[in-house]
mmCIF file of C-alpha atoms in Angstrom:
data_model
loop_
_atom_site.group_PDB
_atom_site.id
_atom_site.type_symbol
_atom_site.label_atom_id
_atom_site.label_comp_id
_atom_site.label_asym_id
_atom_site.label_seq_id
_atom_site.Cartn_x
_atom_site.Cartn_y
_atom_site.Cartn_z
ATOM 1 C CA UNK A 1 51.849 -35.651 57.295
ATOM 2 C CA UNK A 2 52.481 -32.086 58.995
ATOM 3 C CA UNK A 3 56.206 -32.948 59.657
ATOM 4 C CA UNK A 4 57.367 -34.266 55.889
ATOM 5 C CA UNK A 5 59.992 -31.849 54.408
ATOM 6 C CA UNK A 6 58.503 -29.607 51.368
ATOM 7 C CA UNK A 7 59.342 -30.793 48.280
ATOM 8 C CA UNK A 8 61.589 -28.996 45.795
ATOM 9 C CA UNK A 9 58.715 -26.805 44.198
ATOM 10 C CA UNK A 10 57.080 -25.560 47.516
ATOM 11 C CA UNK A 11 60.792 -24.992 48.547
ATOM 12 C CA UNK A 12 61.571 -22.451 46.255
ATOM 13 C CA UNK A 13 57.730 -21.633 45.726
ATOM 14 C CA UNK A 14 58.047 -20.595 49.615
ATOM 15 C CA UNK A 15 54.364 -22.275 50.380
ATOM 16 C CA UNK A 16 53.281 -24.857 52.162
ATOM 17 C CA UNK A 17 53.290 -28.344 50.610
ATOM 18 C CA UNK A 18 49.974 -29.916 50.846
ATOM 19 C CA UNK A 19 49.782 -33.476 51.267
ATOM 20 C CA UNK A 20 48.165 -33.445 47.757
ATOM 21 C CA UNK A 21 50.887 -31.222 46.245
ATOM 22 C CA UNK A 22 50.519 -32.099 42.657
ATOM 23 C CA UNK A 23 54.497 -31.512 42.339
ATOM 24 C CA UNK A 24 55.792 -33.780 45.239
ATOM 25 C CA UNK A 25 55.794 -36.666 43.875
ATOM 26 C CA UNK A 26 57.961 -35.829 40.624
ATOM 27 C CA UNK A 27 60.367 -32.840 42.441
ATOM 28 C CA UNK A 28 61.784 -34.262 45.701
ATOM 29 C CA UNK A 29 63.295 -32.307 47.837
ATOM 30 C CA UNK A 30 66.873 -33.517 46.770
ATOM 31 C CA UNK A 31 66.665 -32.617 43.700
ATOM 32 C CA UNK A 32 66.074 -29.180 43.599
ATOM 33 C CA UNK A 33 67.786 -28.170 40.294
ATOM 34 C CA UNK A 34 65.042 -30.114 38.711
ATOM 35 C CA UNK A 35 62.302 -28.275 39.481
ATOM 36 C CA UNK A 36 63.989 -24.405 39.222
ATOM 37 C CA UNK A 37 65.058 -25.424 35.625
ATOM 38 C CA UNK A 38 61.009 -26.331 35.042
ATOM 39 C CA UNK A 39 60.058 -22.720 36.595
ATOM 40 C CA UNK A 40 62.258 -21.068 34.875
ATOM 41 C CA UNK A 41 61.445 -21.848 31.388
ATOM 42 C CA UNK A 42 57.182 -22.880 31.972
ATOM 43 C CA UNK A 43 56.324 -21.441 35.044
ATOM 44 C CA UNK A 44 55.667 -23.560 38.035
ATOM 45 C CA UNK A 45 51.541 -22.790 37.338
ATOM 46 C CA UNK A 46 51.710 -23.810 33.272
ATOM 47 C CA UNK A 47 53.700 -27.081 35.163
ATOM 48 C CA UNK A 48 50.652 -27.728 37.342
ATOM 49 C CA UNK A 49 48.091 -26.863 34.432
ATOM 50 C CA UNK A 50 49.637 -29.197 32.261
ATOM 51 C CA UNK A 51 50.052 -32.207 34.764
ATOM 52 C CA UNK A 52 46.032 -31.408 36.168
ATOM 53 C CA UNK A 53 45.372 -32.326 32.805
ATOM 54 C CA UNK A 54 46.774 -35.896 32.875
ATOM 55 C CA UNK A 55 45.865 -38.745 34.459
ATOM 56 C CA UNK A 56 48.514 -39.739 37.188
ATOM 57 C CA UNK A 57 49.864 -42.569 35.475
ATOM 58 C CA UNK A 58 51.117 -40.345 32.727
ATOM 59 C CA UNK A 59 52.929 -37.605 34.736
ATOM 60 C CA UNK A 60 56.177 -38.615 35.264
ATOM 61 C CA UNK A 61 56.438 -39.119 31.979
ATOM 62 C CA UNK A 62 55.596 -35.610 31.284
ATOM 63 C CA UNK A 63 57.737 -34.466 34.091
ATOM 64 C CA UNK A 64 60.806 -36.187 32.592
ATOM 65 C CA UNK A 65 60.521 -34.486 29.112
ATOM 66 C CA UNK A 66 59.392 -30.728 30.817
ATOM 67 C CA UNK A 67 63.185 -31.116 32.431
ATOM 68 C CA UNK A 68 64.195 -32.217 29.429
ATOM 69 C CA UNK A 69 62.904 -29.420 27.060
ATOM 70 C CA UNK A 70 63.709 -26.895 29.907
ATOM 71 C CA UNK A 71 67.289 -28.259 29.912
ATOM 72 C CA UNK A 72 67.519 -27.932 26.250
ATOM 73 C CA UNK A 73 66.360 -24.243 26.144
ATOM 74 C CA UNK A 74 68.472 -23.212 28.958
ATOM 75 C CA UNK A 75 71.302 -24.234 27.275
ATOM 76 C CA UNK A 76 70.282 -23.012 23.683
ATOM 77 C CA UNK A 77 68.387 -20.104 24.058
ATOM 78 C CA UNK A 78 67.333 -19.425 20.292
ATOM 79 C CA UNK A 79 66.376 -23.454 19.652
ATOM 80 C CA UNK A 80 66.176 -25.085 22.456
ATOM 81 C CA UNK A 81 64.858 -29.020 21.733
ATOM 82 C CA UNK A 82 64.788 -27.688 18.252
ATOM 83 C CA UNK A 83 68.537 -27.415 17.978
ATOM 84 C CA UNK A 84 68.420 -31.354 18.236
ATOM 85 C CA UNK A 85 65.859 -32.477 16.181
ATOM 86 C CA UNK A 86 67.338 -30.808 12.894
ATOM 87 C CA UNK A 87 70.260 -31.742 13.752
ATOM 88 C CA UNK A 88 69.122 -35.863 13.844
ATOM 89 C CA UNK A 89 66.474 -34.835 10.692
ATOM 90 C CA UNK A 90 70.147 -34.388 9.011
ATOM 91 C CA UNK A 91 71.430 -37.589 10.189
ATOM 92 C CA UNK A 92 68.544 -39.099 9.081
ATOM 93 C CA UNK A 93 68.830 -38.043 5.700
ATOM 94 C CA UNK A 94 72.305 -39.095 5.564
ATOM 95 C CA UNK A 95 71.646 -42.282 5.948
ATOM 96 C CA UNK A 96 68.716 -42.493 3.706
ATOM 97 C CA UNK A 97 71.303 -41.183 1.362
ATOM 98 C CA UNK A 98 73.915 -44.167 2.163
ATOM 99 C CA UNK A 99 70.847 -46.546 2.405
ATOM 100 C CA UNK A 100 70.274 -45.484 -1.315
ATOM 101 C CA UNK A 101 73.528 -45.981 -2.748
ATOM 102 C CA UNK A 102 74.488 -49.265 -0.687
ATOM 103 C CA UNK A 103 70.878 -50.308 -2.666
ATOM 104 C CA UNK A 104 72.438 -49.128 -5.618
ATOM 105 C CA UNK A 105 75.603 -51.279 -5.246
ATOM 106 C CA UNK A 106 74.035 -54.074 -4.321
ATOM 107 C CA UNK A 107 71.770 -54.401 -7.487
ATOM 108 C CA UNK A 108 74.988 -53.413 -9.191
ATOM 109 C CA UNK A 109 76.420 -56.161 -8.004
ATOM 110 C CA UNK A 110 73.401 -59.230 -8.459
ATOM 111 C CA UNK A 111 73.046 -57.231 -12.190
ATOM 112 C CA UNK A 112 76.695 -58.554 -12.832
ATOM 113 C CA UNK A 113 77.056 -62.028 -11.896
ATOM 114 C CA UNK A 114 73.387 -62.519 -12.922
ATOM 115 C CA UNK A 115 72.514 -60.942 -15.964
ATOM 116 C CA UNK A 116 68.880 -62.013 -15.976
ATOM 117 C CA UNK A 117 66.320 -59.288 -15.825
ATOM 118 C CA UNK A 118 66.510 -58.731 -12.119
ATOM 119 C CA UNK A 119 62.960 -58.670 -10.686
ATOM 120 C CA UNK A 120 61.550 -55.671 -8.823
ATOM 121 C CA UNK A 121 61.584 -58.652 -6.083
ATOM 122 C CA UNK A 122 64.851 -58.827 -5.737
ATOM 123 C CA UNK A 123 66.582 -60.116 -2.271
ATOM 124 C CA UNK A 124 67.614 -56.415 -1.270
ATOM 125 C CA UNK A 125 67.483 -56.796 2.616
ATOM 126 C CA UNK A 126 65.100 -54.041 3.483
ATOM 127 C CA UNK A 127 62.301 -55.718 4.946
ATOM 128 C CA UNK A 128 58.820 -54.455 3.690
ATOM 129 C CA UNK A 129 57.072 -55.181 6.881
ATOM 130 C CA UNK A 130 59.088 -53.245 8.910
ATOM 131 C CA UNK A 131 56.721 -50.409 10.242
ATOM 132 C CA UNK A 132 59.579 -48.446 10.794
ATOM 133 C CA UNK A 133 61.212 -48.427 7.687
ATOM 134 C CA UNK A 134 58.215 -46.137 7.061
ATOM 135 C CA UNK A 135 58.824 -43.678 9.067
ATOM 136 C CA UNK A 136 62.657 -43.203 6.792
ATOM 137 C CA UNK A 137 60.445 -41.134 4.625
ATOM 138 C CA UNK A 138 60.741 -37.552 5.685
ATOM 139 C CA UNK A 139 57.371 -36.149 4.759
ATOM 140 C CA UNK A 140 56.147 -37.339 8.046
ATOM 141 C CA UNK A 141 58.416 -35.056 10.227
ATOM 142 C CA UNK A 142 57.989 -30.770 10.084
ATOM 143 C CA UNK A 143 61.815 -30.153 8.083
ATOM 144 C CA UNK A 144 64.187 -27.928 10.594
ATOM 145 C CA UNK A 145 67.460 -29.212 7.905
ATOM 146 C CA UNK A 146 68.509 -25.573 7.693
ATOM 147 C CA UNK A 147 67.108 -24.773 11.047
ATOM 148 C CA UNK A 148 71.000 -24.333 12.260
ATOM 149 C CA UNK A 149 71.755 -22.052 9.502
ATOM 150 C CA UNK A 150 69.483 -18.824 10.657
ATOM 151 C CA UNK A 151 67.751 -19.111 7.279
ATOM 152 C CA UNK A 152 63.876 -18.294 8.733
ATOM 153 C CA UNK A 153 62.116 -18.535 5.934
ATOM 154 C CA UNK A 154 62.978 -23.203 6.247
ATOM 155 C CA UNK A 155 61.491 -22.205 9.350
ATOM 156 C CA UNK A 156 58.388 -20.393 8.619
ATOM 157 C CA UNK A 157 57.550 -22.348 5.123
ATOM 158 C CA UNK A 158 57.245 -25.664 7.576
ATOM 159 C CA UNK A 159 54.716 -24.015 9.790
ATOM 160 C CA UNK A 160 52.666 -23.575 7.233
ATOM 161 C CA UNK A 161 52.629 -26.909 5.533
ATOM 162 C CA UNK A 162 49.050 -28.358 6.493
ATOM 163 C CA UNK A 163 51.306 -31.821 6.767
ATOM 164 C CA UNK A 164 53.266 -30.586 9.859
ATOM 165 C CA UNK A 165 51.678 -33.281 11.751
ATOM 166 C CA UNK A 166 49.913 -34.945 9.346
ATOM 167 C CA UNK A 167 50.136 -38.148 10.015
ATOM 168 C CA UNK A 168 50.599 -40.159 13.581
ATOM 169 C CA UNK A 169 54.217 -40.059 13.736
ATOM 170 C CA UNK A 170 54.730 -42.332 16.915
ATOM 171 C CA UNK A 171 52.266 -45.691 16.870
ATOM 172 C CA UNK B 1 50.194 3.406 20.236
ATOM 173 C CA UNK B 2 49.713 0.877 17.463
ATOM 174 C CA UNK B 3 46.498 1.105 15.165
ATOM 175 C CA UNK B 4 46.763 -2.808 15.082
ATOM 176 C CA UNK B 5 47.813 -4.664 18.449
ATOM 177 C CA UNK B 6 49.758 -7.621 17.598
ATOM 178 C CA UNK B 7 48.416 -11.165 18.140
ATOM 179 C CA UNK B 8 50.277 -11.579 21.793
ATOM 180 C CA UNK B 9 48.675 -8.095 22.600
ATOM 181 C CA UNK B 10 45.237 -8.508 21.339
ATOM 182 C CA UNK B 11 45.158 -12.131 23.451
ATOM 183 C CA UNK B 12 46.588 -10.326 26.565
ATOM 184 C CA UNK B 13 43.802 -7.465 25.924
ATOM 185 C CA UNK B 14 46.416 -4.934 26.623
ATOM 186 C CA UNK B 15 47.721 -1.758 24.633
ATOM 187 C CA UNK B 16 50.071 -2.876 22.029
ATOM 188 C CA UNK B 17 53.366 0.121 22.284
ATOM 189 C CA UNK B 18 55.354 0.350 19.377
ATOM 190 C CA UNK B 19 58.220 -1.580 21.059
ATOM 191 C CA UNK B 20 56.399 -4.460 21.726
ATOM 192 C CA UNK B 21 58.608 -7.144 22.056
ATOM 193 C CA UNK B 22 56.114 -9.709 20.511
ATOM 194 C CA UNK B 23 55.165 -7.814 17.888
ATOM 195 C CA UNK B 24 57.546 -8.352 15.565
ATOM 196 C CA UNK B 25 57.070 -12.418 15.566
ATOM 197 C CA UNK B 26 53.213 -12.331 16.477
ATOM 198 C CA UNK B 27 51.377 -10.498 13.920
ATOM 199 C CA UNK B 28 48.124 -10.355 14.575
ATOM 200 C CA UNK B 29 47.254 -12.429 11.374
ATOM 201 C CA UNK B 30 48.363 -15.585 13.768
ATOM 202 C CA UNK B 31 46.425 -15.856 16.876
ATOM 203 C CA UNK B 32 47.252 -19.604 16.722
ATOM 204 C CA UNK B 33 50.937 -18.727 17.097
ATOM 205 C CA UNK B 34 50.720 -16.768 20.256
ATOM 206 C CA UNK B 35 48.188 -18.981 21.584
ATOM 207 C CA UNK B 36 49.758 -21.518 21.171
ATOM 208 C CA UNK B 37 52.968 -20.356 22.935
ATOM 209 C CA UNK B 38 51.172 -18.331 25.887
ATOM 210 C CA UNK B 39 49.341 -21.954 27.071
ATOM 211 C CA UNK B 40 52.859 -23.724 27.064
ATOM 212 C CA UNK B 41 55.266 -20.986 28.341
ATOM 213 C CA UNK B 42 53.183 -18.073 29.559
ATOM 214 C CA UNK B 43 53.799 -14.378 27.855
ATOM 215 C CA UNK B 44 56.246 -13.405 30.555
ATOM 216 C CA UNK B 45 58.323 -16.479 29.995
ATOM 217 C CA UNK B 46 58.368 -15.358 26.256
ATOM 218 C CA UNK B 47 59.161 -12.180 26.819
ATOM 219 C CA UNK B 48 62.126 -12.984 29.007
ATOM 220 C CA UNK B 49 63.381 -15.513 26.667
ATOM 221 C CA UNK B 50 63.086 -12.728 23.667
ATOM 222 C CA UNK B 51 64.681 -10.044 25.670
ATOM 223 C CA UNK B 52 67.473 -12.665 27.204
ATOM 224 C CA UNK B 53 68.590 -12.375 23.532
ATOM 225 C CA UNK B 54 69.854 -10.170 20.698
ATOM 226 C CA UNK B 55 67.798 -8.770 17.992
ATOM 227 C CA UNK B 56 68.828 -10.306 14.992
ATOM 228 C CA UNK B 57 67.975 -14.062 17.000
ATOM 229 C CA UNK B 58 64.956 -13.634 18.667
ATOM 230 C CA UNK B 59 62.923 -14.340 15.072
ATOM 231 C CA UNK B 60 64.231 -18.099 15.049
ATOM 232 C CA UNK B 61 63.969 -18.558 19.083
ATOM 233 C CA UNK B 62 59.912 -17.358 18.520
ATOM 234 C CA UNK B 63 60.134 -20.087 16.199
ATOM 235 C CA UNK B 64 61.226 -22.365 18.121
ATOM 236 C CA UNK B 65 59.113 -22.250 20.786
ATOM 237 C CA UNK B 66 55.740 -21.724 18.731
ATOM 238 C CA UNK B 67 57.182 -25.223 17.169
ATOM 239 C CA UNK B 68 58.036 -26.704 20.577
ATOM 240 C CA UNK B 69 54.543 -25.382 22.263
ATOM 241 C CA UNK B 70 52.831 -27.066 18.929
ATOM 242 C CA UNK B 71 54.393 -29.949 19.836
ATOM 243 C CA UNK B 72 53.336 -30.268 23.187
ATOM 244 C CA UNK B 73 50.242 -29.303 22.272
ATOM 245 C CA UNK B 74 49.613 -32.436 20.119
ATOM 246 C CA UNK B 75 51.100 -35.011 22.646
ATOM 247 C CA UNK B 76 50.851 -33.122 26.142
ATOM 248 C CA UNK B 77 52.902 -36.305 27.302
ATOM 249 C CA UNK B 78 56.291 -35.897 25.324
ATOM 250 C CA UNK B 79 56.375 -32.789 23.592
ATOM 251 C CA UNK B 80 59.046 -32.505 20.754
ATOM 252 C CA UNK B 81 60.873 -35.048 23.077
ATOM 253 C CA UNK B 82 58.812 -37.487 21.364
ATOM 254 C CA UNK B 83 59.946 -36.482 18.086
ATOM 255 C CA UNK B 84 63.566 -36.447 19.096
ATOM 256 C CA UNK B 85 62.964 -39.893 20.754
ATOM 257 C CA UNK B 86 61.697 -41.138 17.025
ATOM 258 C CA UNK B 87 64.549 -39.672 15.049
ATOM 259 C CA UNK B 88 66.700 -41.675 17.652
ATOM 260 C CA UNK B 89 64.785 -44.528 16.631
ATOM 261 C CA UNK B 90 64.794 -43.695 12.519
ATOM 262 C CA UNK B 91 68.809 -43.197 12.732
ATOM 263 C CA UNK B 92 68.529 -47.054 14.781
ATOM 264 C CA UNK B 93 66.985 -48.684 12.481
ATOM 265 C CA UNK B 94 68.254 -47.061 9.603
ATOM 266 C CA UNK B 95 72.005 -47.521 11.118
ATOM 267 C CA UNK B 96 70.628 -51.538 11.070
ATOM 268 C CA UNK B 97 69.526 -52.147 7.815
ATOM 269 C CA UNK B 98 72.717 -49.868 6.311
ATOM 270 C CA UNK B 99 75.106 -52.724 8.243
ATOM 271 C CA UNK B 100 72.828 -55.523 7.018
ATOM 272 C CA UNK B 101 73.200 -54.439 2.807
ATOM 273 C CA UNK B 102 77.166 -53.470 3.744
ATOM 274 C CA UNK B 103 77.331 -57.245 4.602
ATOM 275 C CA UNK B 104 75.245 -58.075 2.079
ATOM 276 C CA UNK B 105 77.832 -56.163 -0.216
ATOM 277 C CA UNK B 106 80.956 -57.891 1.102
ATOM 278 C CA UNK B 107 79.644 -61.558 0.773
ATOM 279 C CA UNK B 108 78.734 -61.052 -3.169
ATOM 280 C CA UNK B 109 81.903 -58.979 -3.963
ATOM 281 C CA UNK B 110 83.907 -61.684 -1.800
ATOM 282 C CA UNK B 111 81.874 -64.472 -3.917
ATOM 283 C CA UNK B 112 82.646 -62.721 -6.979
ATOM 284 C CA UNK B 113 86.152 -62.443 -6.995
ATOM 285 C CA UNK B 114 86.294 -65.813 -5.810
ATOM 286 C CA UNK B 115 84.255 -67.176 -8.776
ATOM 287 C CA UNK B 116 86.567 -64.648 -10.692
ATOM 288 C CA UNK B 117 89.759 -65.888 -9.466
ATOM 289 C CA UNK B 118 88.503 -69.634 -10.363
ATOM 290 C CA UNK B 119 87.588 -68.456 -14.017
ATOM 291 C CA UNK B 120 91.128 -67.371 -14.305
ATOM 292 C CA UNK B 121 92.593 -70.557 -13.076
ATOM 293 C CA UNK B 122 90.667 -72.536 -15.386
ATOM 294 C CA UNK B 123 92.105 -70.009 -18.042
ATOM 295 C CA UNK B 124 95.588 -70.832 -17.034
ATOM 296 C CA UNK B 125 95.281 -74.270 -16.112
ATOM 297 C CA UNK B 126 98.011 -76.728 -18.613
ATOM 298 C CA UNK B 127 96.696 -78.044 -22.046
ATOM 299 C CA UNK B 128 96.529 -81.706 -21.892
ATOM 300 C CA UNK B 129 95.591 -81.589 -25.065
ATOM 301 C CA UNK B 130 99.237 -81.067 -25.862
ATOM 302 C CA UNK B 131 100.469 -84.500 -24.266
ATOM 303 C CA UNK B 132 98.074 -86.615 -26.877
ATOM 304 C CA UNK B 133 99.270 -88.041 -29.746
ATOM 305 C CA UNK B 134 97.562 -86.983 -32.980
ATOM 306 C CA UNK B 135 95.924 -90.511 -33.198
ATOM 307 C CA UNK B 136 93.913 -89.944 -29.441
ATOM 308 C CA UNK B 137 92.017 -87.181 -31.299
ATOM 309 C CA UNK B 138 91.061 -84.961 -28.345
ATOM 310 C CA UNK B 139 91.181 -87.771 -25.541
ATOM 311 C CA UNK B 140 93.302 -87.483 -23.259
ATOM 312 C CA UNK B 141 94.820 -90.571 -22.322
ATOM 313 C CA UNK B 142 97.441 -90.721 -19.507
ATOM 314 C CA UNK B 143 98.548 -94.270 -20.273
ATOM 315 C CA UNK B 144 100.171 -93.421 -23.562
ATOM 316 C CA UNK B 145 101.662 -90.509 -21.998
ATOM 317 C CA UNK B 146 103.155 -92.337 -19.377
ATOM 318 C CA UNK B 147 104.032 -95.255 -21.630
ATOM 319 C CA UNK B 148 105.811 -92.319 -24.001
ATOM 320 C CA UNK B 149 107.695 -91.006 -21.130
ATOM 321 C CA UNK B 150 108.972 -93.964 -19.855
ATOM 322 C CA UNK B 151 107.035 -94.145 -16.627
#
């Protein structure tokens, strides 16, 4: 009641916590860091805005990736989360790029020891189903591959693609 | 004083001077943009972040945080961490399938070589036909050879 410790926001917010202090339950007291890294980059009222929004059962989750974006932009001022995501967009590619030529070989090698017309069937062990193999395509994601480069204009052409969130990216 | 405030100015309803510092990233042919970024971060979180940096930077860091507002925007949950939690799934998956087809690979070169080493001991393997006797026309009969050869 009256006699429980503040928690980390009304600490540094210098206020009273309120029994019903919207940031008490995801900012303990011994944690402090957590919550100055969240004011620092939202503002402790955009915090509260955005969790008053959400039901309860959906705030810690929103918590966790608030510290998580503030982290990132404290320690990359210029692209913050960003900085990440291009840099796994170009890991994806990669791989799409490998996937493709390990296809390649392999229909090399069925072409060679059987030289009948190889179906458009053929055993290549992507699986057709797999929901996720969809999302390999990159249309689905806004592009940042040059983002680390400085080149703006990658940038500014993605923003205004109508297909920057197109489609429901996470099911 | 500016003829046209910039998009962070005209939202904030304030004089726009001609050193602005969101001027230069929030035209005022954007409101979306500035919007979008005031709801998430607040204008004097922007500003600080802007100022916190040097010139020829703070064009991709308004970037980034009109793409990382958008984000959060469309899932108020996870934010761009949602997208960066799906990449980490893509690369998964993707990793998966790569190791399945580089198996894949091995067992049909290893079965090739090993059907191509067999052709080429079939190649080599001794002519019987030369033990037969022109009268076993092509049969191979290890009786008579034995019976030749003393054995």
């Amino acid at each position: 009641m009256g006699g429980n410790s503040p928690c980390a926001s009304c600490k540094l917010l210098r206020r009273r916590c309120a029994k019903d202090c919207i940031f008490a339950p995801y900012f303990p007291s011994d944690d402090p860091h957590k919550f100055a890294i969240v004011h620092k980059v939202f503002g402790a009222s955009n915090v509260s805005k955005m969790l008053q929004e959400l039901p309860l059962h959906q705030r810690a989750d929103t918590v966790s990736s608030l510290v998580y974006e503030a982290n990132a932009r404290v320690r990359d001022p210029v692209y913050g989360c960003v900085g990440a995501i291009s840099y796994l967009q170009n890991q994806v590619s990669q791989l799409q790029m490998q996937l493709a030529v390990a296809q390649a070989e392999i229909l090399c090698i069925q072409m060679q020891q059987e030289p009948a017309p190889i179906t458009t069937t053929s055993p290549v062990l992507l699986d057709a189903d797999d929901k996720s193999s969809y999302y390999l395509h990159q249309n689905n994601l806004p592009q940042f591959l040059a983002f680390s480069s400085s080149n703006n204009n990658v940038i500014y052409d993605s923003f205004k693609k109508e297909s920057l969130f197109g489609q429901d990216m996470i099911s | 004083m500016s003829s046209t405030r910039c998009a962070a100015c005209k939202h904030l309803r304030r004089r726009c001077p001609s050193d602005c510092i969101f001027s230069p990233y929030f035209p005022s042919d954007n409101p979306q943009r500035f919007a979008y970024v005031h709801k998430i971060y607040g204008a004097s979180n922007v500003a600080k972040i802007l100022q916190d940096l040097p010139v020829n930077r703070q064009s991709e860091a308004a970037d980034s945080l009109y793409y990382e507002a958008h984000c959060r925007i469309k899932d108020p949950i996870h934010g761009s961490v949602g997208i960066i939690t799906l990449l980490y799934q893509q690369i998964y998956n993707a990793q998966t399938q790569l190791s399945k087809i580089q198996a894949e690979i091995a067992v049909l070169s290893a079965n090739a070589q090993t059907e191509s080493k067999y052709q080429q001991q079939v190649e080599h393997m001794p002519n019987f036909d030369a033990n037969l006797l022109p009268q076993q026309k092509g049969v191979y009969d290890p009786s008579t050879w034995l019976y030749q050869n003393g054995l």
